[in-house]
mmCIF file of C-alpha atoms in Angstrom:
data_model
loop_
_atom_site.group_PDB
_atom_site.id
_atom_site.type_symbol
_atom_site.label_atom_id
_atom_site.label_comp_id
_atom_site.label_asym_id
_atom_site.label_seq_id
_atom_site.Cartn_x
_atom_site.Cartn_y
_atom_site.Cartn_z
ATOM 1 C CA MET A 270 0.000 0.000 0.000
ATOM 2 C CA ASP A 271 2.085 2.927 -1.283
ATOM 3 C CA SER A 272 1.220 6.584 -1.798
ATOM 4 C CA ARG A 273 0.606 6.108 -5.532
ATOM 5 C CA ARG A 274 -2.062 3.473 -4.939
ATOM 6 C CA LEU A 275 -3.648 5.518 -2.176
ATOM 7 C CA ARG A 276 -3.899 8.517 -4.530
ATOM 8 C CA ASN A 277 -5.374 6.292 -7.219
ATOM 9 C CA PHE A 278 -8.023 4.996 -4.816
ATOM 10 C CA VAL A 279 -8.953 8.526 -3.715
ATOM 11 C CA THR A 280 -9.330 9.518 -7.371
ATOM 12 C CA VAL A 281 -11.661 6.566 -7.979
ATOM 13 C CA VAL A 282 -13.865 7.636 -5.055
ATOM 14 C CA GLU A 283 -13.902 11.302 -6.104
ATOM 15 C CA THR A 284 -14.742 10.568 -9.750
ATOM 16 C CA GLY A 285 -17.249 7.818 -8.932
ATOM 17 C CA SER A 286 -15.961 5.620 -11.732
ATOM 18 C CA ILE A 287 -12.931 3.430 -12.325
ATOM 19 C CA ALA A 288 -13.066 4.318 -16.022
ATOM 20 C CA ARG A 289 -13.098 8.066 -15.352
ATOM 21 C CA ALA A 290 -10.362 7.717 -12.733
ATOM 22 C CA ALA A 291 -8.218 5.748 -15.169
ATOM 23 C CA ALA A 292 -8.581 8.517 -17.745
ATOM 24 C CA VAL A 293 -7.657 11.177 -15.187
ATOM 25 C CA LEU A 294 -4.672 9.177 -13.941
ATOM 26 C CA HIS A 295 -3.559 8.149 -17.457
ATOM 27 C CA ILE A 296 -3.388 4.469 -16.589
ATOM 28 C CA ALA A 297 -5.151 1.427 -18.010
ATOM 29 C CA GLN A 298 -8.578 0.702 -16.563
ATOM 30 C CA PRO A 299 -7.861 -3.035 -15.953
ATOM 31 C CA ALA A 300 -4.688 -2.152 -14.050
ATOM 32 C CA LEU A 301 -6.594 0.281 -11.862
ATOM 33 C CA SER A 302 -9.311 -2.307 -11.191
ATOM 34 C CA VAL A 303 -6.636 -4.773 -10.080
ATOM 35 C CA GLN A 304 -5.154 -2.159 -7.748
ATOM 36 C CA VAL A 305 -8.524 -1.566 -6.097
ATOM 37 C CA ARG A 306 -9.134 -5.318 -5.626
ATOM 38 C CA GLN A 307 -5.650 -5.759 -4.165
ATOM 39 C CA MET A 308 -6.329 -2.922 -1.730
ATOM 40 C CA GLU A 309 -9.618 -4.522 -0.683
ATOM 41 C CA ASP A 310 -7.806 -7.836 -0.162
ATOM 42 C CA LEU A 311 -5.193 -6.093 1.940
ATOM 43 C CA VAL A 312 -7.798 -4.321 4.078
ATOM 44 C CA GLY A 313 -9.921 -7.434 4.293
ATOM 45 C CA CYS A 314 -13.293 -5.995 3.287
ATOM 46 C CA GLN A 315 -15.153 -4.399 0.389
ATOM 47 C CA LEU A 316 -14.340 -0.711 -0.103
ATOM 48 C CA LEU A 317 -16.395 0.014 -3.229
ATOM 49 C CA SER A 318 -19.884 -0.962 -4.312
ATOM 50 C CA ARG A 319 -19.839 -1.524 -8.075
ATOM 51 C CA SER A 320 -22.701 -1.128 -10.554
ATOM 52 C CA SER A 321 -23.242 -0.314 -14.223
ATOM 53 C CA ARG A 322 -23.387 3.383 -13.286
ATOM 54 C CA GLY A 323 -19.984 3.399 -11.603
ATOM 55 C CA VAL A 324 -18.721 2.877 -8.061
ATOM 56 C CA VAL A 325 -19.849 4.157 -4.672
ATOM 57 C CA PRO A 326 -17.728 3.775 -1.534
ATOM 58 C CA THR A 327 -19.063 1.583 1.257
ATOM 59 C CA ALA A 328 -19.110 2.992 4.788
ATOM 60 C CA THR A 329 -15.699 1.425 5.334
ATOM 61 C CA GLY A 330 -14.572 2.761 1.979
ATOM 62 C CA LEU A 331 -15.525 6.313 2.960
ATOM 63 C CA GLU A 332 -13.526 6.070 6.179
ATOM 64 C CA PHE A 333 -10.614 4.491 4.309
ATOM 65 C CA CYS A 334 -10.693 7.348 1.774
ATOM 66 C CA ARG A 335 -10.719 9.965 4.541
ATOM 67 C CA ARG A 336 -7.729 8.387 6.276
ATOM 68 C CA ALA A 337 -5.949 7.948 2.964
ATOM 69 C CA LYS A 338 -6.247 11.701 2.337
ATOM 70 C CA GLU A 339 -4.850 12.428 5.802
ATOM 71 C CA THR A 340 -1.959 10.027 5.203
ATOM 72 C CA LEU A 341 -1.162 11.549 1.814
ATOM 73 C CA LYS A 342 -1.211 15.007 3.319
ATOM 74 C CA MET A 343 1.271 13.975 5.995
ATOM 75 C CA MET A 344 3.483 12.275 3.424
ATOM 76 C CA ASP A 345 3.505 15.433 1.312
ATOM 77 C CA ALA A 346 4.555 17.415 4.377
ATOM 78 C CA LEU A 347 7.363 14.926 5.064
ATOM 79 C CA ARG A 348 8.609 15.181 1.498
ATOM 80 C CA ALA A 349 8.631 18.956 1.807
ATOM 81 C CA ILE A 350 11.091 18.876 4.718
ATOM 82 C CA GLY A 351 14.399 20.121 3.438
ATOM 83 C CA GLN A 352 12.855 21.361 0.209
ATOM 84 C CA GLU A 353 11.078 24.391 1.615
ATOM 85 C CA ASP A 354 12.811 27.500 2.837
ATOM 86 C CA LEU A 355 11.100 29.893 5.198
ATOM 87 C CA SER A 356 11.862 32.778 2.850
ATOM 88 C CA SER A 357 10.276 31.100 -0.200
ATOM 89 C CA PRO A 358 7.812 28.374 0.871
ATOM 90 C CA SER A 359 5.787 26.519 -1.726
ATOM 91 C CA GLY A 360 2.772 24.267 -1.609
ATOM 92 C CA HIS A 361 -1.023 24.145 -1.653
ATOM 93 C CA VAL A 362 -3.109 25.694 1.138
ATOM 94 C CA VAL A 363 -6.902 25.431 1.424
ATOM 95 C CA LEU A 364 -8.569 28.303 3.292
ATOM 96 C CA GLY A 365 -12.097 27.659 4.516
ATOM 97 C CA THR A 366 -14.351 30.629 5.132
ATOM 98 C CA ALA A 367 -17.948 31.737 5.181
ATOM 99 C CA ALA A 368 -19.110 33.697 2.140
ATOM 100 C CA SER A 369 -19.260 37.031 3.978
ATOM 101 C CA ALA A 370 -15.650 36.805 5.170
ATOM 102 C CA ALA A 371 -14.520 35.660 1.729
ATOM 103 C CA ASN A 372 -16.197 38.732 0.266
ATOM 104 C CA MET A 373 -13.920 40.958 2.368
ATOM 105 C CA LEU A 374 -10.710 38.915 2.253
ATOM 106 C CA ALA A 375 -10.444 37.147 -1.097
ATOM 107 C CA VAL A 376 -8.909 39.902 -3.225
ATOM 108 C CA PRO A 377 -6.409 41.387 -0.735
ATOM 109 C CA LEU A 378 -5.310 37.975 0.556
ATOM 110 C CA VAL A 379 -4.851 36.366 -2.873
ATOM 111 C CA ASN A 380 -2.906 39.415 -4.056
ATOM 112 C CA ALA A 381 -0.690 39.291 -0.959
ATOM 113 C CA VAL A 382 0.039 35.571 -1.416
ATOM 114 C CA ARG A 383 0.839 36.005 -5.112
ATOM 115 C CA GLU A 384 3.145 38.942 -4.411
ATOM 116 C CA ARG A 385 5.091 37.526 -1.471
ATOM 117 C CA TYR A 386 4.934 33.762 -1.999
ATOM 118 C CA PRO A 387 4.498 32.921 -5.689
ATOM 119 C CA GLY A 388 5.247 29.268 -4.939
ATOM 120 C CA ILE A 389 2.100 28.927 -2.825
ATOM 121 C CA THR A 390 -1.228 28.035 -4.413
ATOM 122 C CA LEU A 391 -4.150 29.294 -2.323
ATOM 123 C CA GLU A 392 -7.544 27.601 -2.647
ATOM 124 C CA LEU A 393 -10.565 29.396 -1.197
ATOM 125 C CA LEU A 394 -13.363 27.108 -0.091
ATOM 126 C CA GLU A 395 -16.597 28.841 0.932
ATOM 127 C CA SER A 396 -18.883 26.941 3.275
ATOM 128 C CA PRO A 397 -21.542 27.683 5.900
ATOM 129 C CA GLY A 398 -19.779 28.578 9.135
ATOM 130 C CA ALA A 399 -21.403 25.697 11.025
ATOM 131 C CA HIS A 400 -19.481 23.199 8.879
ATOM 132 C CA LEU A 401 -16.026 24.801 8.920
ATOM 133 C CA GLY A 402 -14.837 23.327 12.201
ATOM 134 C CA GLU A 403 -15.619 19.776 11.099
ATOM 135 C CA MET A 404 -13.964 20.371 7.722
ATOM 136 C CA LEU A 405 -10.841 21.645 9.483
ATOM 137 C CA LEU A 406 -10.616 18.673 11.843
ATOM 138 C CA ARG A 407 -11.175 16.244 8.957
ATOM 139 C CA GLY A 408 -8.376 17.805 6.924
ATOM 140 C CA ARG A 409 -10.586 19.124 4.125
ATOM 141 C CA VAL A 410 -9.257 22.616 4.772
ATOM 142 C CA ASP A 411 -5.907 23.694 6.248
ATOM 143 C CA ILE A 412 -6.941 26.940 7.908
ATOM 144 C CA CYS A 413 -10.265 28.659 8.600
ATOM 145 C CA VAL A 414 -11.733 32.078 9.166
ATOM 146 C CA MET A 415 -14.365 31.399 11.832
ATOM 147 C CA LEU A 416 -17.293 33.747 12.492
ATOM 148 C CA GLY A 417 -18.826 33.631 15.952
ATOM 149 C CA GLU A 418 -17.977 31.524 18.964
ATOM 150 C CA TYR A 419 -16.853 27.924 18.454
ATOM 151 C CA GLU A 420 -15.813 25.061 20.662
ATOM 152 C CA SER A 421 -12.042 24.865 20.247
ATOM 153 C CA SER A 422 -11.508 21.164 20.980
ATOM 154 C CA GLY A 423 -8.825 19.975 18.563
ATOM 155 C CA MET A 424 -8.404 23.483 17.138
ATOM 156 C CA GLN A 425 -6.270 26.507 17.876
ATOM 157 C CA VAL A 426 -8.690 29.438 17.589
ATOM 158 C CA LEU A 427 -7.212 32.945 17.557
ATOM 159 C CA PRO A 428 -9.690 35.867 17.793
ATOM 160 C CA VAL A 429 -8.514 38.687 15.509
ATOM 161 C CA LEU A 430 -11.473 40.999 14.876
ATOM 162 C CA GLU A 431 -14.844 41.825 16.401
ATOM 163 C CA GLU A 432 -17.727 42.506 14.042
ATOM 164 C CA ASP A 433 -20.757 44.598 15.046
ATOM 165 C CA LEU A 434 -24.282 43.661 13.976
ATOM 166 C CA PHE A 435 -26.635 46.058 12.177
ATOM 167 C CA VAL A 436 -30.363 46.120 11.530
ATOM 168 C CA VAL A 437 -30.979 46.330 7.789
ATOM 169 C CA GLY A 438 -34.244 47.296 6.122
ATOM 170 C CA LEU A 439 -36.201 48.465 9.188
ATOM 171 C CA ARG A 440 -38.407 51.357 8.128
ATOM 172 C CA GLY A 441 -37.687 54.644 9.852
ATOM 173 C CA GLU A 442 -34.257 53.516 11.050
ATOM 174 C CA ALA A 443 -31.190 54.566 9.094
ATOM 175 C CA GLY A 444 -27.743 55.977 9.726
ATOM 176 C CA GLY A 445 -27.945 55.738 13.523
ATOM 177 C CA GLU A 446 -28.758 53.197 16.177
ATOM 178 C CA VAL A 447 -31.726 51.010 16.994
ATOM 179 C CA ASP A 448 -32.520 49.267 20.273
ATOM 180 C CA LEU A 449 -33.093 45.523 20.275
ATOM 181 C CA ASP A 450 -36.525 46.168 21.854
ATOM 182 C CA ARG A 451 -37.536 47.923 18.627
ATOM 183 C CA LEU A 452 -37.531 44.506 16.913
ATOM 184 C CA ASP A 453 -40.278 43.090 19.124
ATOM 185 C CA GLY A 454 -42.972 41.924 16.689
ATOM 186 C CA ALA A 455 -41.005 43.145 13.654
ATOM 187 C CA ARG A 456 -41.098 41.050 10.486
ATOM 188 C CA MET A 457 -37.604 39.552 10.111
ATOM 189 C CA VAL A 458 -35.587 37.608 7.552
ATOM 190 C CA MET A 459 -32.957 35.643 9.478
ATOM 191 C CA PRO A 460 -30.163 33.131 8.812
ATOM 192 C CA ALA A 461 -31.268 29.518 8.929
ATOM 193 C CA ARG A 462 -30.053 27.443 11.877
ATOM 194 C CA PRO A 463 -27.411 26.290 12.674
ATOM 195 C CA ASN A 464 -25.774 29.705 12.440
ATOM 196 C CA SER A 465 -23.644 31.581 14.989
ATOM 197 C CA LEU A 466 -25.285 34.950 14.252
ATOM 198 C CA ARG A 467 -28.769 33.468 14.630
ATOM 199 C CA THR A 468 -27.777 31.782 17.907
ATOM 200 C CA LEU A 469 -26.458 35.072 19.299
ATOM 201 C CA PHE A 470 -29.535 37.021 18.177
ATOM 202 C CA ASP A 471 -32.031 34.453 19.503
ATOM 203 C CA ARG A 472 -30.234 34.277 22.863
ATOM 204 C CA GLU A 473 -30.303 38.044 23.378
ATOM 205 C CA CYS A 474 -33.940 38.314 22.281
ATOM 206 C CA ALA A 475 -34.944 35.592 24.744
ATOM 207 C CA ALA A 476 -32.991 37.286 27.551
ATOM 208 C CA ARG A 477 -34.881 40.582 26.977
ATOM 209 C CA GLY A 478 -38.299 39.147 26.186
ATOM 210 C CA VAL A 479 -38.142 40.385 22.599
ATOM 211 C CA THR A 480 -40.119 38.291 20.100
ATOM 212 C CA PRO A 481 -39.450 39.169 16.440
ATOM 213 C CA GLN A 482 -41.712 37.690 13.778
ATOM 214 C CA VAL A 483 -39.323 35.598 11.684
ATOM 215 C CA VAL A 484 -41.228 35.293 8.407
ATOM 216 C CA THR A 485 -38.540 33.414 6.478
ATOM 217 C CA GLU A 486 -35.059 31.951 6.871
ATOM 218 C CA ALA A 487 -32.251 31.722 4.350
ATOM 219 C CA SER A 488 -28.764 30.203 4.372
ATOM 220 C CA SER A 489 -27.287 32.736 1.930
ATOM 221 C CA PRO A 490 -26.648 36.346 3.023
ATOM 222 C CA TRP A 491 -27.160 37.482 -0.568
ATOM 223 C CA THR A 492 -30.599 35.890 -0.630
ATOM 224 C CA MET A 493 -31.431 37.525 2.700
ATOM 225 C CA VAL A 494 -30.551 40.970 1.356
ATOM 226 C CA GLN A 495 -32.657 40.391 -1.755
ATOM 227 C CA LEU A 496 -35.622 39.401 0.419
ATOM 228 C CA VAL A 497 -35.157 42.566 2.478
ATOM 229 C CA ARG A 498 -35.049 44.646 -0.716
ATOM 230 C CA ALA A 499 -38.304 42.992 -1.774
ATOM 231 C CA GLY A 500 -39.950 44.229 1.419
ATOM 232 C CA ILE A 501 -40.375 40.793 3.028
ATOM 233 C CA GLY A 502 -38.891 42.030 6.301
ATOM 234 C CA ALA A 503 -35.819 43.482 8.000
ATOM 235 C CA THR A 504 -32.734 41.508 8.983
ATOM 236 C CA VAL A 505 -29.715 41.602 11.283
ATOM 237 C CA LEU A 506 -26.342 41.348 9.575
ATOM 238 C CA PRO A 507 -22.710 42.432 9.923
ATOM 239 C CA MET A 508 -21.361 44.810 7.292
ATOM 240 C CA SER A 509 -19.263 42.045 5.738
ATOM 241 C CA MET A 510 -22.485 40.509 4.423
ATOM 242 C CA LEU A 511 -23.238 43.832 2.731
ATOM 243 C CA GLY A 512 -19.866 44.118 1.047
ATOM 244 C CA GLY A 513 -18.347 46.077 3.920
ATOM 245 C CA THR A 514 -20.253 49.343 3.448
ATOM 246 C CA GLN A 515 -23.821 50.581 3.804
ATOM 247 C CA PRO A 516 -25.994 50.085 0.702
ATOM 248 C CA ALA A 517 -27.567 53.240 -0.705
ATOM 249 C CA ASP A 518 -30.985 51.624 -1.156
ATOM 250 C CA LEU A 519 -31.536 50.151 2.316
ATOM 251 C CA PRO A 520 -31.809 51.719 5.781
ATOM 252 C CA VAL A 521 -29.023 50.484 8.067
ATOM 253 C CA ALA A 522 -28.693 51.180 11.804
ATOM 254 C CA ARG A 523 -26.302 49.776 14.410
ATOM 255 C CA LEU A 524 -27.982 47.393 16.861
ATOM 256 C CA VAL A 525 -27.637 48.618 20.463
ATOM 257 C CA ASN A 526 -29.040 48.062 23.965
ATOM 258 C CA PRO A 527 -27.447 45.611 23.890
ATOM 259 C CA ALA A 528 -24.828 46.112 21.203
ATOM 260 C CA LEU A 529 -24.279 42.755 19.572
ATOM 261 C CA SER A 530 -21.021 41.654 17.971
ATOM 262 C CA ARG A 531 -19.318 38.426 17.000
ATOM 263 C CA PRO A 532 -15.623 37.473 16.899
ATOM 264 C CA VAL A 533 -13.767 36.822 13.676
ATOM 265 C CA SER A 534 -11.094 34.198 14.361
ATOM 266 C CA VAL A 535 -8.395 32.266 12.545
ATOM 267 C CA ALA A 536 -8.334 28.552 13.308
ATOM 268 C CA THR A 537 -5.981 25.661 12.558
ATOM 269 C CA ALA A 538 -6.143 22.017 13.596
ATOM 270 C CA ILE A 539 -3.795 21.239 16.478
ATOM 271 C CA ALA A 540 -2.925 17.818 15.084
ATOM 272 C CA ALA A 541 -2.215 19.057 11.533
ATOM 273 C CA PRO A 542 1.392 19.559 10.358
ATOM 274 C CA GLN A 543 2.421 23.220 10.566
ATOM 275 C CA SER A 544 4.272 23.384 7.254
ATOM 276 C CA PRO A 545 6.186 26.513 6.184
ATOM 277 C CA HIS A 546 3.644 27.303 3.453
ATOM 278 C CA LEU A 547 0.726 27.000 5.906
ATOM 279 C CA LEU A 548 2.473 29.258 8.434
ATOM 280 C CA ALA A 549 3.197 31.794 5.678
ATOM 281 C CA VAL A 550 -0.464 31.937 4.636
ATOM 282 C CA LYS A 551 -1.572 32.147 8.260
ATOM 283 C CA ALA A 552 0.695 35.153 8.877
ATOM 284 C CA LEU A 553 -0.582 36.879 5.723
ATOM 285 C CA LEU A 554 -4.190 36.136 6.694
ATOM 286 C CA LEU A 555 -3.714 37.693 10.130
ATOM 287 C CA GLU A 556 -2.023 40.692 8.555
ATOM 288 C CA THR A 557 -4.834 41.106 6.012
ATOM 289 C CA LEU A 558 -7.506 40.942 8.707
ATOM 290 C CA GLU A 559 -5.709 43.611 10.739
ATOM 291 C CA GLN A 560 -5.407 45.852 7.678
ATOM 292 C CA GLN A 561 -9.124 45.495 7.027
ATOM 293 C CA ALA A 562 -9.889 46.473 10.622
ATOM 294 C CA HIS A 563 -7.909 49.703 10.300
ATOM 295 C CA GLY A 564 -9.117 50.564 6.798
ATOM 296 C CA SER A 565 -12.399 52.006 5.575
ATOM 297 C CA SER A 566 -13.637 49.168 3.378
ATOM 298 C CA TRP A 567 -15.039 47.043 6.229
ATOM 299 C CA GLN A 568 -17.295 49.125 8.459
ATOM 300 C CA GLY A 569 -18.353 48.014 11.923
ATOM 301 C CA VAL A 570 -15.278 45.890 12.609
ATOM 302 C CA ARG A 571 -12.535 46.362 15.214
ATOM 303 C CA ALA A 572 -9.237 44.653 15.894
ATOM 304 C CA TRP A 573 -8.832 42.736 19.137
ATOM 305 C CA PRO A 574 -6.133 44.143 21.483
ATOM 306 C CA ALA A 575 -3.503 41.509 20.652
ATOM 307 C CA PRO A 576 -1.685 42.340 17.387
ATOM 308 C CA ALA A 577 -1.394 39.778 14.627
ATOM 309 C CA ALA A 578 2.325 39.346 15.311
ATOM 310 C CA MET A 579 1.514 38.105 18.834
ATOM 311 C CA LEU A 580 -1.301 35.866 17.613
ATOM 312 C CA ALA A 581 0.951 34.222 15.020
ATOM 313 C CA ALA A 582 3.620 33.411 17.611
#
């Protein structure tokens, strides 16, 4: 069971077909079929369920594929020892982030990586925030931008920014502040659960006896804003979900009494190898977040007291 055969098996699972995998890998289909059978013999159980439509991994096959990816990742890191230099690291880094954070970070971060570390390939993977922690621990992503509070078991979570929440689309409220009590009975468009912003909002409403009328839920911030524009209801969002600045066509007011905010953190898996290229991207990510906090393109966000240099240590 060598790395080549493990990669071949992963490709079979990801393509869902031995024939397609053989074409991708540029090897003969019969040879690949033999490799898969030999791997099943070695493991001692069936890894793939075969049919005329292709192959589907069994439950054991899924777990085998997951562990194979982890093993290949560690082997790649071992091969990189002695080949990477801290001044010019190279490799592939997957950054997981919610869509709103990606909206604020994608351009400046990709430009920074390309300028300083041309040997690093950065992949941006957008996912609902509730799934990012699991993806990080499973090795699907190397580093995450986390929004809201998360259990840090198995992860190193470094708070970098704090993001205020605003009421968007509430008639008669714009350019100032609005008390949470003002939302009692208001028609609202809110993020679908599970969602850290929704959890925070629901908790504070329950604590103050405020009962908004949630008329619809949506998982996409862009869909939420479109529903607000259509007059369905108001919503509560950070500015990152609005592109960082107040839209000209919607009333926006800071939520106060209480003022609600959520942390923006950078997370890595404790058990994952801290390769030079991952550390380089992490440092640039922290630097980019700090720059956004002190600039004008991301309103309603503040840097935490500890500077990025201390957080990266």
